[in-house]
Amino acid sequence: MNYICIECGSKFPLESNAWKCSCGGLLNLEYEKKPIDFKSTAAARDHSLWKYIDALPFEKYDCWRGITLGEGDTPLIRIEGNLYAKADYYMPTLSFKDRGAVVLISMAKKLGGGRVIADSSGNAGTAIAAYSARAGIKCDVFVPAATSDKKIKQIEAHGAAIHKVPGTREDTAKAAIDMAESTGLFYASHIYNPLFWEGTKTYFYEAFEQLGRLMPDAFIIPVGNGTLLVGAYIAFKEMLSWGAIDKMPRILAVQAENCAPIFKAFVGGMDKVEPCKNLGTLAEGIAIAAPARGAQILKVIRESGGDIIGVSEESITEARRSLACQGIYVEITSAANYAGYLDYIKKYPELKTAKVVFPLCGAGIKSS
Ligand SMILES: [Zn+2]
């Protein structure tokens, strides 16, 4: 098992704690996995994503197996007709980030590290802190100085050391990277570390099982740093190679139009994403002005025959209200996904009858 540079193909052992190649390229993960028997996983009583151990980067009897909080196996709720919402806000720390955090922290534990570093303005930091606590690992979380007290309190409650960094989200990432580089500690990054997607890919395994071992026609996926979207790509590629599916579902990505660098690059026919100015959006979880994996995200959307749209602040607010009126209270960022669906069916009326799944990524009480 190695990290492999997506630019030059250089390989790094996981023990190196590498997070980027010396050529500047970002890293993917390379290892042998076995096909999943979806008949048996669908019937499994193991309510955690460890039931997919055959396609996770661990051996069956590794000592880390105790690291679980019952993540995964979230409900698929029929909204109307063939439209489904997958309720990942039912997770232990109330967001889909637990899928990635359990894999990242389990690997840090397996590698023998007693301390990890993360940077996040919200849900990822909370998930990393909770799973580190579960694993008995020390955790340093870098957050922008302007992060709300509510979020910081939850991270601190799990015993993590908080480092408040003045300036932008990018300044926060730089401070975390500086510490990771100077100490050689495991960088539990949900942006740079490809182990995170080994967890988020299970969202798509579950949807497939829940729809009777069939993929929907399309997945609506919110995009900031692409943590769910790259997981989708990995899951689809695996399932194609195992013969579980014969074509890739469409990825219909969503950004907030006030911070939509990937949307702009996509409609401009670009292969790379230019950083944009964040004009301010309520959907703060996907407000990433300079996504590190922009080029990779563009490639994935195009390869799936997908599309991307930008949604307005008004439509996000209205979508949140509409979901709440149906009994579903999600954080504002998650409402962008439903807003995206409502915009997509105007653009593609045929989607009204197609089978579509969108995620409810985080619980409503996370938003102020
Ligand atoms: Zn390289």
PDB file of C-alpha atoms in Angstrom, residues 160-321:
ATOM      1  CA  ALA A 160      -8.287  18.270  21.096  1.00  0.00           C
ATOM      2  CA  ALA A 161      -5.863  21.187  21.356  1.00  0.00           C
ATOM      3  CA  ILE A 162      -7.271  24.173  19.455  1.00  0.00           C
ATOM      4  CA  HIS A 163      -4.990  26.536  17.532  1.00  0.00           C
ATOM      5  CA  LYS A 164      -6.802  29.703  16.429  1.00  0.00           C
ATOM      6  CA  VAL A 165      -5.217  31.230  13.338  1.00  0.00           C
ATOM      7  CA  PRO A 166      -5.876  34.839  12.282  1.00  0.00           C
ATOM      8  CA  GLY A 167      -6.613  35.481   8.595  1.00  0.00           C
ATOM      9  CA  THR A 168      -8.140  33.318   5.890  1.00  0.00           C
ATOM     10  CA  ARG A 169      -9.012  29.611   5.723  1.00  0.00           C
ATOM     11  CA  GLU A 170      -5.853  29.200   3.628  1.00  0.00           C
ATOM     12  CA  ASP A 171      -3.763  30.756   6.447  1.00  0.00           C
ATOM     13  CA  THR A 172      -5.204  28.140   8.805  1.00  0.00           C
ATOM     14  CA  ALA A 173      -4.235  25.309   6.438  1.00  0.00           C
ATOM     15  CA  LYS A 174      -0.728  26.724   6.124  1.00  0.00           C
ATOM     16  CA  ALA A 175      -0.273  26.801   9.910  1.00  0.00           C
ATOM     17  CA  ALA A 176      -1.357  23.144  10.144  1.00  0.00           C
ATOM     18  CA  ILE A 177       0.941  22.134   7.288  1.00  0.00           C
ATOM     19  CA  ASP A 178       3.872  23.991   8.895  1.00  0.00           C
ATOM     20  CA  MET A 179       3.377  21.988  12.082  1.00  0.00           C
ATOM     21  CA  ALA A 180       2.954  18.705  10.169  1.00  0.00           C
ATOM     22  CA  GLU A 181       6.158  19.341   8.236  1.00  0.00           C
ATOM     23  CA  SER A 182       8.248  20.481  11.186  1.00  0.00           C
ATOM     24  CA  THR A 183       7.137  17.597  13.423  1.00  0.00           C
ATOM     25  CA  GLY A 184       6.636  14.775  10.874  1.00  0.00           C
ATOM     26  CA  LEU A 185       3.303  13.953  12.551  1.00  0.00           C
ATOM     27  CA  PHE A 186       0.365  12.376  10.675  1.00  0.00           C
ATOM     28  CA  TYR A 187      -1.556  15.105   8.828  1.00  0.00           C
ATOM     29  CA  ALA A 188      -5.187  14.042   9.180  1.00  0.00           C
ATOM     30  CA  SER A 189      -6.297  16.291   6.338  1.00  0.00           C
ATOM     31  CA  HIS A 190      -9.690  15.786   4.723  1.00  0.00           C
ATOM     32  CA  ILE A 191      -8.354  17.656   1.683  1.00  0.00           C
ATOM     33  CA  TYR A 192      -4.882  16.232   1.110  1.00  0.00           C
ATOM     34  CA  ASN A 193      -5.006  12.772   2.659  1.00  0.00           C
ATOM     35  CA  PRO A 194      -6.607  10.267   0.218  1.00  0.00           C
ATOM     36  CA  LEU A 195      -7.490   7.931   3.103  1.00  0.00           C
ATOM     37  CA  PHE A 196     -10.432  10.250   3.763  1.00  0.00           C
ATOM     38  CA  TRP A 197     -12.166   9.209   0.509  1.00  0.00           C
ATOM     39  CA  GLU A 198     -11.779   5.555   1.390  1.00  0.00           C
ATOM     40  CA  GLY A 199     -14.400   6.432   3.979  1.00  0.00           C
ATOM     41  CA  THR A 200     -16.603   8.774   1.952  1.00  0.00           C
ATOM     42  CA  LYS A 201     -16.825   6.232  -0.899  1.00  0.00           C
ATOM     43  CA  THR A 202     -18.961   4.008   1.374  1.00  0.00           C
ATOM     44  CA  TYR A 203     -21.832   6.509   1.011  1.00  0.00           C
ATOM     45  CA  PHE A 204     -22.218   5.225  -2.560  1.00  0.00           C
ATOM     46  CA  TYR A 205     -21.946   1.548  -1.622  1.00  0.00           C
ATOM     47  CA  GLU A 206     -24.791   2.085   0.842  1.00  0.00           C
ATOM     48  CA  ALA A 207     -27.026   3.952  -1.624  1.00  0.00           C
ATOM     49  CA  PHE A 208     -26.501   1.103  -4.114  1.00  0.00           C
ATOM     50  CA  GLU A 209     -27.520  -1.497  -1.524  1.00  0.00           C
ATOM     51  CA  GLN A 210     -30.510   0.518  -0.359  1.00  0.00           C
ATOM     52  CA  LEU A 211     -31.847   0.862  -3.905  1.00  0.00           C
ATOM     53  CA  GLY A 212     -31.859  -2.921  -4.331  1.00  0.00           C
ATOM     54  CA  ARG A 213     -28.284  -3.132  -5.646  1.00  0.00           C
ATOM     55  CA  LEU A 214     -28.939  -0.594  -8.365  1.00  0.00           C
ATOM     56  CA  MET A 215     -27.364   2.805  -8.819  1.00  0.00           C
ATOM     57  CA  PRO A 216     -29.592   5.865  -9.251  1.00  0.00           C
ATOM     58  CA  ASP A 217     -29.405   7.747 -12.553  1.00  0.00           C
ATOM     59  CA  ALA A 218     -27.686  10.643 -10.830  1.00  0.00           C
ATOM     60  CA  PHE A 219     -26.162  11.730  -7.540  1.00  0.00           C
ATOM     61  CA  ILE A 220     -26.415  15.365  -6.500  1.00  0.00           C
ATOM     62  CA  ILE A 221     -23.115  16.169  -4.786  1.00  0.00           C
ATOM     63  CA  PRO A 222     -22.139  19.437  -3.045  1.00  0.00           C
ATOM     64  CA  VAL A 223     -18.615  20.541  -3.891  1.00  0.00           C
ATOM     65  CA  GLY A 224     -16.169  22.627  -1.904  1.00  0.00           C
ATOM     66  CA  ASN A 225     -12.992  20.593  -1.546  1.00  0.00           C
ATOM     67  CA  GLY A 226     -14.588  17.556  -3.199  1.00  0.00           C
ATOM     68  CA  THR A 227     -14.413  15.144  -0.241  1.00  0.00           C
ATOM     69  CA  LEU A 228     -17.655  13.389  -1.204  1.00  0.00           C
ATOM     70  CA  LEU A 229     -17.213  13.773  -4.957  1.00  0.00           C
ATOM     71  CA  VAL A 230     -13.783  12.123  -5.139  1.00  0.00           C
ATOM     72  CA  GLY A 231     -15.177   9.335  -2.936  1.00  0.00           C
ATOM     73  CA  ALA A 232     -17.925   8.879  -5.541  1.00  0.00           C
ATOM     74  CA  TYR A 233     -15.396   8.487  -8.300  1.00  0.00           C
ATOM     75  CA  ILE A 234     -13.424   5.865  -6.378  1.00  0.00           C
ATOM     76  CA  ALA A 235     -16.588   3.897  -5.552  1.00  0.00           C
ATOM     77  CA  PHE A 236     -17.853   4.013  -9.155  1.00  0.00           C
ATOM     78  CA  LYS A 237     -14.483   2.877 -10.564  1.00  0.00           C
ATOM     79  CA  GLU A 238     -14.296   0.002  -8.105  1.00  0.00           C
ATOM     80  CA  MET A 239     -17.862  -1.109  -8.762  1.00  0.00           C
ATOM     81  CA  LEU A 240     -17.316  -0.999 -12.528  1.00  0.00           C
ATOM     82  CA  SER A 241     -14.190  -3.134 -12.175  1.00  0.00           C
ATOM     83  CA  TRP A 242     -16.069  -5.652  -9.974  1.00  0.00           C
ATOM     84  CA  GLY A 243     -18.959  -5.850 -12.471  1.00  0.00           C
ATOM     85  CA  ALA A 244     -21.435  -4.591  -9.839  1.00  0.00           C
ATOM     86  CA  ILE A 245     -22.497  -1.766 -12.213  1.00  0.00           C
ATOM     87  CA  ASP A 246     -22.093  -1.372 -15.964  1.00  0.00           C
ATOM     88  CA  LYS A 247     -22.008   2.400 -16.189  1.00  0.00           C
ATOM     89  CA  MET A 248     -21.130   5.333 -14.017  1.00  0.00           C
ATOM     90  CA  PRO A 249     -24.061   7.313 -12.569  1.00  0.00           C
ATOM     91  CA  ARG A 250     -24.063  11.009 -13.456  1.00  0.00           C
ATOM     92  CA  ILE A 251     -22.520  13.358 -10.933  1.00  0.00           C
ATOM     93  CA  LEU A 252     -24.544  16.572 -10.694  1.00  0.00           C
ATOM     94  CA  ALA A 253     -22.378  18.878  -8.608  1.00  0.00           C
ATOM     95  CA  VAL A 254     -23.546  21.937  -6.691  1.00  0.00           C
ATOM     96  CA  GLN A 255     -21.700  25.051  -5.554  1.00  0.00           C
ATOM     97  CA  ALA A 256     -22.970  28.260  -3.974  1.00  0.00           C
ATOM     98  CA  GLU A 257     -22.894  30.837  -6.758  1.00  0.00           C
ATOM     99  CA  ASN A 258     -21.239  33.364  -4.419  1.00  0.00           C
ATOM    100  CA  CYS A 259     -18.207  31.084  -4.166  1.00  0.00           C
ATOM    101  CA  ALA A 260     -18.139  28.898  -7.275  1.00  0.00           C
ATOM    102  CA  PRO A 261     -14.622  28.534  -8.714  1.00  0.00           C
ATOM    103  CA  ILE A 262     -15.214  24.996  -9.992  1.00  0.00           C
ATOM    104  CA  PHE A 263     -18.511  25.938 -11.640  1.00  0.00           C
ATOM    105  CA  LYS A 264     -16.763  28.831 -13.437  1.00  0.00           C
ATOM    106  CA  ALA A 265     -13.923  26.609 -14.650  1.00  0.00           C
ATOM    107  CA  PHE A 266     -16.367  23.924 -15.827  1.00  0.00           C
ATOM    108  CA  VAL A 267     -18.574  26.241 -17.884  1.00  0.00           C
ATOM    109  CA  GLY A 268     -15.441  27.963 -19.210  1.00  0.00           C
ATOM    110  CA  GLY A 269     -14.143  24.611 -20.514  1.00  0.00           C
ATOM    111  CA  MET A 270     -11.010  24.884 -18.338  1.00  0.00           C
ATOM    112  CA  ASP A 271      -8.897  21.978 -17.050  1.00  0.00           C
ATOM    113  CA  LYS A 272      -7.689  23.882 -14.000  1.00  0.00           C
ATOM    114  CA  VAL A 273      -9.547  25.911 -11.406  1.00  0.00           C
ATOM    115  CA  GLU A 274      -8.578  29.537 -10.831  1.00  0.00           C
ATOM    116  CA  PRO A 275      -9.123  30.782  -7.272  1.00  0.00           C
ATOM    117  CA  CYS A 276     -12.141  33.084  -6.939  1.00  0.00           C
ATOM    118  CA  LYS A 277     -13.215  35.713  -4.438  1.00  0.00           C
ATOM    119  CA  ASN A 278     -15.664  34.441  -1.838  1.00  0.00           C
ATOM    120  CA  LEU A 279     -18.519  36.944  -2.020  1.00  0.00           C
ATOM    121  CA  GLY A 280     -20.055  35.464   1.116  1.00  0.00           C
ATOM    122  CA  THR A 281     -22.456  32.546   1.314  1.00  0.00           C
ATOM    123  CA  LEU A 282     -24.584  30.921   3.997  1.00  0.00           C
ATOM    124  CA  ALA A 283     -23.318  27.575   2.662  1.00  0.00           C
ATOM    125  CA  GLU A 284     -20.003  27.983   4.476  1.00  0.00           C
ATOM    126  CA  GLY A 285     -19.174  24.256   4.335  1.00  0.00           C
ATOM    127  CA  ILE A 286     -18.655  24.446   0.556  1.00  0.00           C
ATOM    128  CA  ALA A 287     -17.275  28.008   0.384  1.00  0.00           C
ATOM    129  CA  ILE A 288     -13.805  27.063  -0.832  1.00  0.00           C
ATOM    130  CA  ALA A 289     -12.307  29.820  -2.990  1.00  0.00           C
ATOM    131  CA  ALA A 290      -9.148  27.915  -3.977  1.00  0.00           C
ATOM    132  CA  PRO A 291      -9.864  24.144  -4.005  1.00  0.00           C
ATOM    133  CA  ALA A 292      -6.605  22.159  -3.856  1.00  0.00           C
ATOM    134  CA  ARG A 293      -8.074  19.324  -5.953  1.00  0.00           C
ATOM    135  CA  GLY A 294      -9.887  21.513  -8.493  1.00  0.00           C
ATOM    136  CA  ALA A 295      -8.432  19.861 -11.610  1.00  0.00           C
ATOM    137  CA  GLN A 296      -9.242  16.386 -10.285  1.00  0.00           C
ATOM    138  CA  ILE A 297     -12.828  17.432  -9.481  1.00  0.00           C
ATOM    139  CA  LEU A 298     -13.385  18.839 -13.001  1.00  0.00           C
ATOM    140  CA  LYS A 299     -12.117  15.608 -14.541  1.00  0.00           C
ATOM    141  CA  VAL A 300     -14.417  13.465 -12.387  1.00  0.00           C
ATOM    142  CA  ILE A 301     -17.554  15.474 -13.218  1.00  0.00           C
ATOM    143  CA  ARG A 302     -16.783  15.331 -16.957  1.00  0.00           C
ATOM    144  CA  GLU A 303     -15.973  11.622 -16.939  1.00  0.00           C
ATOM    145  CA  SER A 304     -19.340  10.837 -15.315  1.00  0.00           C
ATOM    146  CA  GLY A 305     -21.164  12.798 -18.023  1.00  0.00           C
ATOM    147  CA  GLY A 306     -22.197  15.141 -15.249  1.00  0.00           C
ATOM    148  CA  ASP A 307     -22.703  18.835 -14.746  1.00  0.00           C
ATOM    149  CA  ILE A 308     -22.293  21.551 -12.131  1.00  0.00           C
ATOM    150  CA  ILE A 309     -24.453  24.500 -11.176  1.00  0.00           C
ATOM    151  CA  GLY A 310     -24.236  27.450  -8.828  1.00  0.00           C
ATOM    152  CA  VAL A 311     -27.191  28.064  -6.502  1.00  0.00           C
ATOM    153  CA  SER A 312     -28.296  31.430  -5.153  1.00  0.00           C
ATOM    154  CA  GLU A 313     -28.482  32.401  -1.482  1.00  0.00           C
ATOM    155  CA  GLU A 314     -32.255  32.828  -1.803  1.00  0.00           C
ATOM    156  CA  SER A 315     -32.726  29.340  -3.194  1.00  0.00           C
ATOM    157  CA  ILE A 316     -30.557  27.831  -0.418  1.00  0.00           C
ATOM    158  CA  THR A 317     -32.643  29.552   2.263  1.00  0.00           C
ATOM    159  CA  GLU A 318     -35.892  28.509   0.594  1.00  0.00           C
ATOM    160  CA  ALA A 319     -34.708  24.894   0.193  1.00  0.00           C
ATOM    161  CA  ARG A 320     -33.803  24.718   3.890  1.00  0.00           C
ATOM    162  CA  ARG A 321     -37.241  25.990   4.837  1.00  0.00           C
TER     163      ARG A 321
END
